[in-house]
Short mmCIF file of C-alpha atoms in Angstrom, two decimals:
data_model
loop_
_atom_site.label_atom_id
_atom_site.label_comp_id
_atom_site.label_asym_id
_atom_site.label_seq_id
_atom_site.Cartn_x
_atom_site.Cartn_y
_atom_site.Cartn_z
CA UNK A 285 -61.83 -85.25 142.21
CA UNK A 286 -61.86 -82.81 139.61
CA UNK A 287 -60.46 -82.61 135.63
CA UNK A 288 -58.93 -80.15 134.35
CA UNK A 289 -56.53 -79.37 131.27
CA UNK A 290 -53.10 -79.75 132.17
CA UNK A 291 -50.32 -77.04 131.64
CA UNK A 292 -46.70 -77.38 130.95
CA UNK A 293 -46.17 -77.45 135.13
CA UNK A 294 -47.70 -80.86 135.19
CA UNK A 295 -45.29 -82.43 133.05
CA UNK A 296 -43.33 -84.27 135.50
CA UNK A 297 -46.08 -85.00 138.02
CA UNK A 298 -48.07 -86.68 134.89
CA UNK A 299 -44.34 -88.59 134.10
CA UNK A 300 -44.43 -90.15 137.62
CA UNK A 301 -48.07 -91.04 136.98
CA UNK A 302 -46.90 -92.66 134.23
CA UNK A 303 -44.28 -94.30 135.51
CA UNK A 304 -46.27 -95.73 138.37
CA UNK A 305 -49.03 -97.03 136.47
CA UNK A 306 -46.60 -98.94 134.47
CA UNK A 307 -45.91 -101.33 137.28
CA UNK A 308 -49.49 -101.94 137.13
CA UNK A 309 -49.24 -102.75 133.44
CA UNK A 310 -46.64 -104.78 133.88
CA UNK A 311 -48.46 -107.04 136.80
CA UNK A 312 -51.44 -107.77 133.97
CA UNK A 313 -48.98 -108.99 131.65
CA UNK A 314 -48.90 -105.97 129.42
CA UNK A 315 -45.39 -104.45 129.38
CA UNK A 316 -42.31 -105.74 130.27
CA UNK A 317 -38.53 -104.34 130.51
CA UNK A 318 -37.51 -100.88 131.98
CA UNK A 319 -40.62 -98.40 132.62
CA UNK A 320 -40.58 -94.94 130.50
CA UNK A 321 -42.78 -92.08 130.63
CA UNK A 322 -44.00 -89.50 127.87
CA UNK A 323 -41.50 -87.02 126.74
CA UNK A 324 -41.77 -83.56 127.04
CA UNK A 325 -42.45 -83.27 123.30
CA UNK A 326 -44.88 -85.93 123.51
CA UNK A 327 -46.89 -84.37 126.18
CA UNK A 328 -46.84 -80.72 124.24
CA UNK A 329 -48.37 -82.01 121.37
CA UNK A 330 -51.80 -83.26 123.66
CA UNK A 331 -51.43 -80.24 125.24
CA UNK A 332 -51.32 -78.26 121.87
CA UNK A 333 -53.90 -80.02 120.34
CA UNK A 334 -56.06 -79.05 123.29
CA UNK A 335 -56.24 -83.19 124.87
CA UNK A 336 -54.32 -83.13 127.77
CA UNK A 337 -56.79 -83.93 130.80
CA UNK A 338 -55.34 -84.26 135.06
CA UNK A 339 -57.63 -85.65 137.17
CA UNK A 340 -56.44 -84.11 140.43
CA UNK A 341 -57.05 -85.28 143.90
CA UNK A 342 -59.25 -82.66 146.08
CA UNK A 343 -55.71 -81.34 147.18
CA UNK A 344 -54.93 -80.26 143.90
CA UNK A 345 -52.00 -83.08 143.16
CA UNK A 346 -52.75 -84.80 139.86
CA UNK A 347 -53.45 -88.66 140.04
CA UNK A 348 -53.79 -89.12 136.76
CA UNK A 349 -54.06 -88.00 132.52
CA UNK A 350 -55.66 -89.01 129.11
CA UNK A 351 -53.47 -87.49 126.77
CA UNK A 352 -54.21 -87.45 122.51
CA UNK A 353 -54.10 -85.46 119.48
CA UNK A 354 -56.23 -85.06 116.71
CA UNK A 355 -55.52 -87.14 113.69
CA UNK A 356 -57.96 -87.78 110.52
CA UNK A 357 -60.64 -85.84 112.21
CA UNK A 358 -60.65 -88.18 115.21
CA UNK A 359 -59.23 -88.04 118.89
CA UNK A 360 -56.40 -90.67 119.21
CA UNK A 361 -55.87 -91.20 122.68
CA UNK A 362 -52.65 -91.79 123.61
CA UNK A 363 -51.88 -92.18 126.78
CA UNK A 364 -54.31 -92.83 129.50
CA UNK A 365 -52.91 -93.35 133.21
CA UNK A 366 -54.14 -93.48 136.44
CA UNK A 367 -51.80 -93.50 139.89
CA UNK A 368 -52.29 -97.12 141.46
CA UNK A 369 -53.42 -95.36 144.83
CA UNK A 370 -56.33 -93.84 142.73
CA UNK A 371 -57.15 -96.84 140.22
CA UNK A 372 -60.82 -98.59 140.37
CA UNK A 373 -61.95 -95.26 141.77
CA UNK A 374 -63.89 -94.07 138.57
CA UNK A 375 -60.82 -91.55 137.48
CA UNK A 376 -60.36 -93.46 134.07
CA UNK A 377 -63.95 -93.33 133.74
CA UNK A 378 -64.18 -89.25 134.19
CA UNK A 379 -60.91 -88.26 132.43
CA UNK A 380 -61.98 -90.86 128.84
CA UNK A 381 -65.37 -89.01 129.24
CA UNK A 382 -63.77 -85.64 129.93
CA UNK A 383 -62.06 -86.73 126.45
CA UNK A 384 -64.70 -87.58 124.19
CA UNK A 385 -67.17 -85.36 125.26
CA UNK A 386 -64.57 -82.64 124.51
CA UNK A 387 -63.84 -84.24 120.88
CA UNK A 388 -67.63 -84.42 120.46
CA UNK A 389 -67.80 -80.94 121.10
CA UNK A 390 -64.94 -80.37 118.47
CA UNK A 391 -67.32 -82.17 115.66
CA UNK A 392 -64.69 -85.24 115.60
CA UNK A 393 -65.44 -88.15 113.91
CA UNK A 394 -64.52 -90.37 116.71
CA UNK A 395 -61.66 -91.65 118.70
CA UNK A 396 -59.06 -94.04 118.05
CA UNK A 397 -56.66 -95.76 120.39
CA UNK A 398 -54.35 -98.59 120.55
CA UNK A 399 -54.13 -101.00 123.85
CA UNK A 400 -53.58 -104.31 125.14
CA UNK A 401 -56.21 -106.92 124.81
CA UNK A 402 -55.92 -108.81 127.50
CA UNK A 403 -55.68 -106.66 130.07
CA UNK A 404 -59.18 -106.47 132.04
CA UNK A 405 -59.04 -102.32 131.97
CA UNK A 406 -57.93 -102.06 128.58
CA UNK A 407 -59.28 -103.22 125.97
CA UNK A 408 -62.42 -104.53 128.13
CA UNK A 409 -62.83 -101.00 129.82
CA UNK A 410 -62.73 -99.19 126.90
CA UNK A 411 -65.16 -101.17 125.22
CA UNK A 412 -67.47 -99.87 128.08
CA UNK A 413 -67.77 -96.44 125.98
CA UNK A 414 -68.61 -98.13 122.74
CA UNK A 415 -64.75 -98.77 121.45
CA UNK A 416 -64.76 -101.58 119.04
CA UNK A 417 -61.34 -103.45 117.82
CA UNK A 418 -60.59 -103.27 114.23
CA UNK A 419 -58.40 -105.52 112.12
CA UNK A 420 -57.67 -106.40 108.76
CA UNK A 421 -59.16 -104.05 106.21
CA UNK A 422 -61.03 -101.78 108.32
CA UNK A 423 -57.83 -101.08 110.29
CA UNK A 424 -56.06 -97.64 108.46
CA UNK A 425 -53.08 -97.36 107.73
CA UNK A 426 -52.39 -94.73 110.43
CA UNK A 427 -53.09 -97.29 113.31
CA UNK A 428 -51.28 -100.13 111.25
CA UNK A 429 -48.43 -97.67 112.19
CA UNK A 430 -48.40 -97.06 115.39
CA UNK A 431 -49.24 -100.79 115.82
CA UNK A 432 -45.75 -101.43 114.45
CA UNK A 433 -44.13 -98.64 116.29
CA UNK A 434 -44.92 -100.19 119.58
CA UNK A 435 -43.78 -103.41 118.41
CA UNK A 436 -40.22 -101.97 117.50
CA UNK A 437 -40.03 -100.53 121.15
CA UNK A 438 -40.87 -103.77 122.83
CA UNK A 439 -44.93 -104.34 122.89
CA UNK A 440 -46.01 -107.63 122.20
CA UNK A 441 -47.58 -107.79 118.89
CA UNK A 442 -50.21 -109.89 119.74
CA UNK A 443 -50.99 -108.29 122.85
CA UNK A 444 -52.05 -105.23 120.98
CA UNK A 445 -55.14 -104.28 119.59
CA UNK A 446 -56.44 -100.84 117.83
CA UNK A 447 -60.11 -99.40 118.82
CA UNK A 448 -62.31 -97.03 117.12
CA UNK A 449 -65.61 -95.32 118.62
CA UNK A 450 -67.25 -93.36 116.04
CA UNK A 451 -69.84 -90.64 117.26
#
């Protein structure tokens, strides 16, 4: 396996990753309704902000993508999917560490993410790395939103949870 950044020609390879993985998510409990995928614009602004990671079989196809942007001097990682063929093969593993130890490198503060909790790799794997779940006044008002954002498409509000790891 091997990581490397992603370029615009991944897009739709990293969409059917996406896609595939939901199926997964929605086995768990965690989604529900009619699967979507990142959007183009979505997936420019990880690759913009220099966090768009493929982990790519030895033939070269992807299999799967941790995808964030930097926001209040952390990483918020924003998408994180692995092809069901390829899952509980250490790919999460490499691309979240590919992640942080690039944000590290950056000087970030930390990393931020949202997920659901019940899920057994969620909220559980990323509490692996050191992630710990924040509510009440310790969660900021930028998670808060996107919290409510996923609600508004569908997410079960109490199936979601924020995470910070600070460095």
């Amino acid at each position: 396996m091997l990581i490397r950044p992603a370029t615009t020609a991944d897009f739709d390879a990293l969409r059917a990753i996406e896609l595939a993985a939901f199926e997964t998510l929605r086995a768990a409990g965690a989604v529900g309704g009619v699967p979507s995928a990142s959007s183009d614009q979505q997936l420019q602004r990880y690759l913009d902000d220099g966090f768009l990671e493929v982990a790519c079989h030895h033939s070269g196809d992807p299999i799967g993508f941790c995808g964030g942007y930097i926001a209040g001097n952390c990483l918020h990682i924003a998408e994180m999917d692995v092809h069901p063929n390829s899952q509980r093969q250490g790919v999460g593993r490499a691309l979240l560490t590919a992640s942080l130890d690039k944000a590290r490198a950056q000087k970030l503060d930390g990393a931020t993410l949202t997920t659901d909790r019940f899920a057994p790799f969620n909220a559980a794997f990323y509490a692996k790395f050191g992630f710990r779940a924040l509510a009440g006044d310790e969660l900021p008002a930028r998670l808060r939103g996107i919290l409510a954002e996923e609600a508004e498409i569908g997410l079960d509000p109490d199936r979601r949870i924020a995470m910070m790891l600070r460095f």
